[in-house]
XYZ file of C-alpha atoms in Angstrom:
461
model
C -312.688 5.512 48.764
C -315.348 3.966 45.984
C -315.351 1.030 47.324
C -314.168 -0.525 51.030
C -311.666 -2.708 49.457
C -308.316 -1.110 49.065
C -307.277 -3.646 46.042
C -310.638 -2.317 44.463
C -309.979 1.216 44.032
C -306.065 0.811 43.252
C -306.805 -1.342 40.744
C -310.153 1.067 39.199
C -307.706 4.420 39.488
C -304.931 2.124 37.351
C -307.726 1.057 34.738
C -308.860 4.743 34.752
C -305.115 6.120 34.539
C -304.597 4.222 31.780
C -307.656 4.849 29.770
C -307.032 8.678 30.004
C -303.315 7.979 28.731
C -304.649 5.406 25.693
C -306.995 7.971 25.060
C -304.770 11.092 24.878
C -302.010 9.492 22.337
C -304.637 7.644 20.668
C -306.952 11.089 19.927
C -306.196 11.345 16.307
C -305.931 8.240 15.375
C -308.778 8.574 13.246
C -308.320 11.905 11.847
C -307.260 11.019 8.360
C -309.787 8.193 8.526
C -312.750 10.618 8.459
C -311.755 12.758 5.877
C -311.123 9.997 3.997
C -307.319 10.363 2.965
C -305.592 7.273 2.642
C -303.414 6.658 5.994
C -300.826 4.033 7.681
C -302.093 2.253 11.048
C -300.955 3.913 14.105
C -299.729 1.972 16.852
C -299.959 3.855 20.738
C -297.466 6.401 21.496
C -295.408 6.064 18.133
C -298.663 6.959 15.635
C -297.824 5.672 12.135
C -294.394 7.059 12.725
C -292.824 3.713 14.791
C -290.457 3.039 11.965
C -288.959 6.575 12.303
C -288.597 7.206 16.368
C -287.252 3.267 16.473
C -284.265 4.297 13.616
C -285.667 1.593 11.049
C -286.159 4.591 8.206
C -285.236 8.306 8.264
C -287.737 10.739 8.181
C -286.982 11.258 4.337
C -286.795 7.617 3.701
C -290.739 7.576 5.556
C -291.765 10.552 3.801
C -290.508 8.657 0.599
C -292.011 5.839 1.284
C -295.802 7.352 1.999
C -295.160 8.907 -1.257
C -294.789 6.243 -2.953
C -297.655 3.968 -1.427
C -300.213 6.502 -2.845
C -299.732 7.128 -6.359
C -302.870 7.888 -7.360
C -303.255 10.306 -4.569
C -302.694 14.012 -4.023
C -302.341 13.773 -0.136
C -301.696 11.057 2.543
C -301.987 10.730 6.080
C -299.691 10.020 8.933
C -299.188 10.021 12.246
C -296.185 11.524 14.072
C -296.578 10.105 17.297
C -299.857 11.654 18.179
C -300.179 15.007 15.689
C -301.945 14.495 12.331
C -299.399 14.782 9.147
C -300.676 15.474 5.929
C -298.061 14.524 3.475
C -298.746 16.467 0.059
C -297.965 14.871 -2.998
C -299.345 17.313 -5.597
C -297.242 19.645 -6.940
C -300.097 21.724 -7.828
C -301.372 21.436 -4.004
C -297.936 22.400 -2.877
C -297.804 25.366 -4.528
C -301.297 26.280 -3.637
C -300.739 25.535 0.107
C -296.938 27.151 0.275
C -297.495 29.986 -1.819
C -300.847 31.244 -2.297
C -302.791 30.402 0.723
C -299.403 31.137 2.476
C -301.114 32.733 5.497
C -302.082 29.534 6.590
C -298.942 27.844 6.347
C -296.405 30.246 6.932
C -295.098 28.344 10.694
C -292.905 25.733 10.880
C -294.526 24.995 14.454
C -291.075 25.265 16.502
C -291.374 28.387 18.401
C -288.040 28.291 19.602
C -287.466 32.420 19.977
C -287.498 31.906 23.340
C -284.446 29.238 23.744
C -282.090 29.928 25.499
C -279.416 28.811 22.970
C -278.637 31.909 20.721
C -278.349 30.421 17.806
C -281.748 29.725 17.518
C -283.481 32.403 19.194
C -282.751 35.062 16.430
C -282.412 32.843 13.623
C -284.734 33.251 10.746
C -284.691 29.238 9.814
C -286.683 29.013 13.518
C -288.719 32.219 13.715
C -292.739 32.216 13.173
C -295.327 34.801 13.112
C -293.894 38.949 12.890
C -290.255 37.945 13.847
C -290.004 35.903 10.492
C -291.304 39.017 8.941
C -288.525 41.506 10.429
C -285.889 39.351 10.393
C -286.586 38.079 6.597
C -286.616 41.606 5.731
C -282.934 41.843 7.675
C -281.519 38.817 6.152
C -282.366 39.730 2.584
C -281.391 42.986 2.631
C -277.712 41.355 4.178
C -277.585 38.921 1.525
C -278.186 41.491 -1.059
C -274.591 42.912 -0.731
C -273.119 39.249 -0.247
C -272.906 38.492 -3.936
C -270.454 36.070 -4.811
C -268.437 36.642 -7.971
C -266.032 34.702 -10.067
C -262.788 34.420 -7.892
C -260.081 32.583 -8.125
C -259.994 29.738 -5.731
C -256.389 28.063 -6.600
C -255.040 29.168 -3.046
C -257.383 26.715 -1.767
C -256.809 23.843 -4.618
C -253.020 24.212 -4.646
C -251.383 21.078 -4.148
C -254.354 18.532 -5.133
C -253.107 15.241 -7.055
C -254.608 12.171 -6.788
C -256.930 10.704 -4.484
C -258.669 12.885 -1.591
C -261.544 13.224 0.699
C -264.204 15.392 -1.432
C -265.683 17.071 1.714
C -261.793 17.927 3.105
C -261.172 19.294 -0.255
C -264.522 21.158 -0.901
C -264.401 22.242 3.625
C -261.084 24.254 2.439
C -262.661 26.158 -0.655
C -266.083 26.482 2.023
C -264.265 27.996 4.670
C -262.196 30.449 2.240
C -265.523 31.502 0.849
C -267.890 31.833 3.917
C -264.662 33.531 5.698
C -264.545 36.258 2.940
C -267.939 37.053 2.779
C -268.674 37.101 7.007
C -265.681 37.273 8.867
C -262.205 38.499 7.985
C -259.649 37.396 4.960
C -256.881 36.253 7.728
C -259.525 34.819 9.967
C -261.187 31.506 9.132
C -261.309 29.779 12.717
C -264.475 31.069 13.217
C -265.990 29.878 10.547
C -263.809 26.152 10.903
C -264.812 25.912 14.770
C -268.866 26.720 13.826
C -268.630 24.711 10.949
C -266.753 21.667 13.004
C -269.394 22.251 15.772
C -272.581 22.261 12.910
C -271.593 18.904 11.840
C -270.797 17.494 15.844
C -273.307 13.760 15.653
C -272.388 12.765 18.885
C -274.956 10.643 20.455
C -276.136 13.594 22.810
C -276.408 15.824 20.054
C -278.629 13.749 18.082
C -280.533 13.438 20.903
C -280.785 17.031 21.155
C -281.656 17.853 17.830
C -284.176 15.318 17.829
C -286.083 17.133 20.409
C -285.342 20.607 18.749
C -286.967 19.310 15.871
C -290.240 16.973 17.542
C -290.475 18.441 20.847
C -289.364 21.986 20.674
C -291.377 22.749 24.412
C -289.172 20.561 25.732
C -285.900 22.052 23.959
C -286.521 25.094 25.354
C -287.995 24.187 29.375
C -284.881 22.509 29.201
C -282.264 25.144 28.423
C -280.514 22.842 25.630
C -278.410 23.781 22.926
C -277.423 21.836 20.104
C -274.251 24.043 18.683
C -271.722 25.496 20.527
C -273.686 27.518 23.248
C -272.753 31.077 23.813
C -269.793 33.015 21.633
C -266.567 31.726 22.792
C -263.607 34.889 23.384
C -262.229 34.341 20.453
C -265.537 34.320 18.376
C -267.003 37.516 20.011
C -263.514 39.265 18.905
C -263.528 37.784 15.619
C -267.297 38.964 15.516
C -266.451 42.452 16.637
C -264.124 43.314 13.388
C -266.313 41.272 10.870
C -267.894 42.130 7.541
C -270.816 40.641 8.929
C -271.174 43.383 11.560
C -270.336 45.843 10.248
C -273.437 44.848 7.832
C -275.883 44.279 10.308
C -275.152 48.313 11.950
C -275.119 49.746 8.696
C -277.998 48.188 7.091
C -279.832 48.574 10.419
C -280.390 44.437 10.247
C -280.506 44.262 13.842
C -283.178 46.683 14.169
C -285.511 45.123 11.728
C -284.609 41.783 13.477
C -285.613 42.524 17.031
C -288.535 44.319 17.981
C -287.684 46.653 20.789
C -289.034 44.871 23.436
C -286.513 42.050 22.529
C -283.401 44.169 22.794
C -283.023 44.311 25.997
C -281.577 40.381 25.835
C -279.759 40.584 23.027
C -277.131 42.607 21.512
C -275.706 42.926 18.453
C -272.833 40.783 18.522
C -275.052 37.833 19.790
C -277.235 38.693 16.944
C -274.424 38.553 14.218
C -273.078 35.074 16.289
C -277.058 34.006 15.526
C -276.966 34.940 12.173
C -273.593 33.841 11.331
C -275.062 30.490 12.826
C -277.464 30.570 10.470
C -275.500 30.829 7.645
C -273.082 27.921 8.476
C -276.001 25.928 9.100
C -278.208 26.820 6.347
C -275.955 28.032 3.923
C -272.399 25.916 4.053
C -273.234 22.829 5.061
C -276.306 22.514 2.284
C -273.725 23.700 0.006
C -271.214 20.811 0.737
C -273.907 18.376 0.613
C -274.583 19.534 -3.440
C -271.333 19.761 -4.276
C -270.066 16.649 -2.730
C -273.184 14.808 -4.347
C -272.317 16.761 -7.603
C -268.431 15.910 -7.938
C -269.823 11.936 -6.993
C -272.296 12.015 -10.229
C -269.508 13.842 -12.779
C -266.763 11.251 -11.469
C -269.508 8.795 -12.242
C -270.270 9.914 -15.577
C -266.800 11.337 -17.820
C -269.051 11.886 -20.475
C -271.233 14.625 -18.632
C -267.801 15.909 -17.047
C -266.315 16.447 -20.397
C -269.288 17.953 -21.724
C -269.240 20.757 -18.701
C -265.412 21.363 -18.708
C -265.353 22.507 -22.393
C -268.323 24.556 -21.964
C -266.630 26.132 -19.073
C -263.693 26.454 -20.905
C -265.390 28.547 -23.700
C -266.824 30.824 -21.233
C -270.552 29.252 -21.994
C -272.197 28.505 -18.326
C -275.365 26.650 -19.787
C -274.324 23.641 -19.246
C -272.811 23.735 -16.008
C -276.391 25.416 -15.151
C -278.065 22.381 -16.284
C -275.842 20.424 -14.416
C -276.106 21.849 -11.345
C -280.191 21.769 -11.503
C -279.775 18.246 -12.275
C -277.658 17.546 -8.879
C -280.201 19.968 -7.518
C -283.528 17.886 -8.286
C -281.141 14.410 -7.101
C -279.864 15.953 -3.908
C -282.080 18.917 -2.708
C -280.150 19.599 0.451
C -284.237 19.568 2.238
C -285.749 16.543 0.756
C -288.761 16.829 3.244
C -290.117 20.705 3.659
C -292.456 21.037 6.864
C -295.063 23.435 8.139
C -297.815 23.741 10.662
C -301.324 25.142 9.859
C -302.272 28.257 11.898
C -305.591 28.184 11.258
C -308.323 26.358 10.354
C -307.971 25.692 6.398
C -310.426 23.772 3.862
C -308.570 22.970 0.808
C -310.351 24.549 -1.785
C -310.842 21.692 -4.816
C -312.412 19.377 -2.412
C -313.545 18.798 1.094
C -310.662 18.370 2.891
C -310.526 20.277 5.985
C -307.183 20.513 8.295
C -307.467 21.606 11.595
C -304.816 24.100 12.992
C -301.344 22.599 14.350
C -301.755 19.739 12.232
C -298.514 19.679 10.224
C -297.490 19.135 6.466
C -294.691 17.564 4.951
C -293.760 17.946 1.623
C -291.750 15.176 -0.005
C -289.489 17.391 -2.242
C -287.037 14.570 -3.125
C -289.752 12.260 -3.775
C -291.336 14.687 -6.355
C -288.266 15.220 -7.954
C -287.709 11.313 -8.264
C -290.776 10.695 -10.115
C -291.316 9.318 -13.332
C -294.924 11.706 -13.604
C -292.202 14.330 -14.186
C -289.413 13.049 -14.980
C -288.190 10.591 -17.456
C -285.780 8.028 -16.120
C -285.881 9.891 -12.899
C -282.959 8.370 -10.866
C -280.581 8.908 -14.116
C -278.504 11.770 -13.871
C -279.099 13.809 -17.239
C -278.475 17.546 -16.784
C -279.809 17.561 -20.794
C -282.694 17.347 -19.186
C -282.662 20.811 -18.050
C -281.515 22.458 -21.648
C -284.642 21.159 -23.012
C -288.196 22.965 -22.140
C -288.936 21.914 -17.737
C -291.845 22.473 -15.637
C -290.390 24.516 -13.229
C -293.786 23.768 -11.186
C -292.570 20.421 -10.192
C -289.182 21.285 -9.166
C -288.695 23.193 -5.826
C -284.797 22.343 -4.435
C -284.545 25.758 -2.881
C -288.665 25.537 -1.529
C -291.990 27.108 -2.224
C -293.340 30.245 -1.594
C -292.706 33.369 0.912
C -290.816 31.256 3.078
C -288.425 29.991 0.142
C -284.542 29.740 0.554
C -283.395 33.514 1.561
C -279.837 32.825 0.085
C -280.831 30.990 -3.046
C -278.756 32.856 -5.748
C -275.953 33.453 -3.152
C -275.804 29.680 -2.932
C -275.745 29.102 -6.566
C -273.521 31.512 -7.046
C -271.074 29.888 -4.915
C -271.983 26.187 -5.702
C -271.463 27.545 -9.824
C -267.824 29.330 -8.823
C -266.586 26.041 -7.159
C -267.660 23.842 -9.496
C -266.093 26.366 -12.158
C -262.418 26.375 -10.839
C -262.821 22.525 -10.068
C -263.618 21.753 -13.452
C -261.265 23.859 -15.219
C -258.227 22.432 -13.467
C -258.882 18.988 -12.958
C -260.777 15.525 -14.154
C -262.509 14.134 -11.562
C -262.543 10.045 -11.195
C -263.754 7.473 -8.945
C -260.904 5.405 -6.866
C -260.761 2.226 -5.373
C -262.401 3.359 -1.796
C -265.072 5.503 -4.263
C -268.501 4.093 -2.826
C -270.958 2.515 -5.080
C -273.747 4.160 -4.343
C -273.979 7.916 -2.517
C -274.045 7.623 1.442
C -276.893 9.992 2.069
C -278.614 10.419 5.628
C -281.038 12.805 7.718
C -279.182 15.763 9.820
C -281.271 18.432 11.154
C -283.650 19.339 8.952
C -281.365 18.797 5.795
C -279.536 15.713 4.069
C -275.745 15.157 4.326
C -273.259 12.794 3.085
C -272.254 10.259 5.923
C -269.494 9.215 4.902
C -265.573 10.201 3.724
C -265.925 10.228 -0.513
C -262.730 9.523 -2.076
C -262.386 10.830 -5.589
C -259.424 11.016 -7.392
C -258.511 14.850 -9.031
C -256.522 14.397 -12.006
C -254.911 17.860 -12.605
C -256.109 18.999 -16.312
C -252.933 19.464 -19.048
C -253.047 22.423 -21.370
């Protein structure tokens, strides 16, 4: 004992406890402060990030709002809880940090290969370090043969009059697409269970995925899993007579995927489940996002509509390009990009030093919304985008090395729909069409919250 009276020391090891605590999530509370980049106030144990972790703002709607509290500015500072966040407003920086000095920012900072949930722990989205490397290689030489062509989608639109749920009617043409180009042509439960399972915002789920995304340590020591666990029976046998795996042996996927050491723990079918994962969660969902966002803004604006059907109708794709670049820079399926410095990194215009695992987000909706680029930014003018662009301020699909792998697969797909929707019917809004677009946070990506009723008005010839 320091002292004889019991009170005493209880009381000195309390004041002690508690000054090591205050002093371990207060640590960087200072760190933009000295490297004089403009910051919020932190408050303990939330950082500047209280609004966030308490449900007051999204994490878009916070990156948004930093964005927009600086405009002046090419970087800001926050807080998340107790980790530095450099929030990087310059396009020019962006590019500079995501693309050329790449080596520095190639992480995401999850480190989830480990988990024991096998969606995650072979899925490029979540891998760092020489796994990314082998398993981008994989992945783009599978989506190489996945190309998408002009099909005819009217098994899937048969039957459509008047007014429906947008995301029912776009799930159906989804689930025909993603089943022909993974799976089988006479078997879509797969990709309807996954899909079903992706989209699950139960309260434990959030829960989950919220410490997938913050506290991936704990993800993992925990043994958690935030989709639907291992393969059911009737996955692994749809699995075992897929195009997607008979892909992965023949383009030798799975062996640029998993270094040999790895192997041992995972076998191919667990690997195509992870990938096929991946695809549903990176690839269809973010799809349904655009398009439902898309078909809102056209049933919003006849003119625009008209415009794109005769275009499409003359075989001319220009403008439904521009149109679906404009829904791209209003809805980019990741509005908030992050990554974790690996190492030490001075940012080479000024004096700005960031120390490694200090993260960055990068507030891609934000950029796209503002007026420094883009007239009458919350307008929705796809002539925008048939006039000259600066393609360095627009980024829906990312930045650099670590850029969407499935970008022209996914505009292929988002162009086809839109296509065959067009061509056979006017889209209007109804009397339970929303006002405004019900947009919120999911994973790492954006989604539409809410049923959208539109009405489809089947074209005449």
């Amino acid at each position: 004992m320091f002292f004889e009276s019991f009170l005493l020391n209880l009381t000195v090891i309390i004041v002690l406890v508690v000054a090591l605590i205050f002093d371990y999530v207060t640590k960087f509370f200072s760190y933009w402060y000295i490297r004089h980049i403009p910051y919020k106030t932190c408050v303990p144990f939330f950082g500047s990030d209280y609004h966030r972790v308490l449900g007051i703002r999204s994490n878009t709607d916070e990156v948004n709002k930093f964005y927009n509290d600086y405009p002046k500015e090419k970087f800001a500072g926050a807080v998340k809880s107790r980790i530095p966040d450099l929030i990087v407003r310059d396009p020019e920086a962006v590019k500079r940090m995501l693309s050329t000095d790449f080596a520095n920012f190639h992480s995401r900072g999850l480190g989830l290969d480990k988990s024991q949930d096998v969606c995650l722990r072979n899925n490029l989205f979540y891998a760092d370090g020489e796994k990314w490397t082998l398993l981008r290689q994989g992945v783009e030489s599978l989506v190489k043969d996945m190309e998408w062509g002009k099909r005819d989608l009217n098994e899937c639109l048969s039957g459509t009059n008047g007014d429906v749920i947008v995301q029912h009617l776009l799930s159906k043409v989804l689930d025909f697409i993603f089943r022909d180009l993974l799976v089988d042509d006479t078997d879509a439960a797969v990709i309807t269970s996954l899909t079903s399972a992706a989209q699950n915002r139960s309260l434990a789920g959030k829960f989950k995925t919220y410490l997938k995304n913050v506290f991936p340590s704990l993800y993992e020591l925990f043994g958690l899993k935030t989709l639907v666990g291992e393969p059911s029976k009737e996955t692994v046998r749809a699995l075992q007579h897929s195009k997607l795996l008979e892909k992965i042996k023949s383009g030798s996927v799975f062996q640029m995927g998993i270094k040999e050491k790895d192997r041992r723990n995972t076998n191919e079918t667990d690997f195509a489940f992870s990938t096929l994962a991946m695809f549903v969660n990176e690839g269809y969902i973010p799809c349904l996002y655009l398009l439902t966002s898309m078909f809102y803004d056209l049933a919003k604006h006849p003119e625009v509509q008209k415009k794109v059907r005769q275009s499409v109708s003359n075989n001319d794709d220009k403008y439904l390009d521009a149109v679906i670049k404009e829904s791209l820079r209003l809805h980019p399926s990741y509005s908030v990009i992050s990554r974790q410095c690996v190492k030490m990194y001075q940012y080479p215009e000024n004096k700005l030093v960031i120390d490694k695992k200090i993260t960055l987000s990068i507030p891609v909706e934000a950029i796209h919304r503002d007026e420094t680029y883009y007239e009458k930014p919350t307008v929705f003018n796809p002539e925008r985008f048939l006039m000259n662009y600066d393609a360095n301020n627009y980024f829906p699909f990312g930045v650099g090395p670590r850029k969407c792998v499935g970008e022209n697969l996914a505009y292929q797909i988002i162009a086809d729909v839109a296509r065959n929707v067009l061509t056979h019917y006017e889209i209007q809004p109804c009397d339970r069409t929303p006002k405004s677009l019900p947009v919120s946070d999911f994973n790492f990506g954006r989604i539409v919250d809410q049923d959208i009723w539109l009405r489809f008005k089947p074209v005449t010839s």
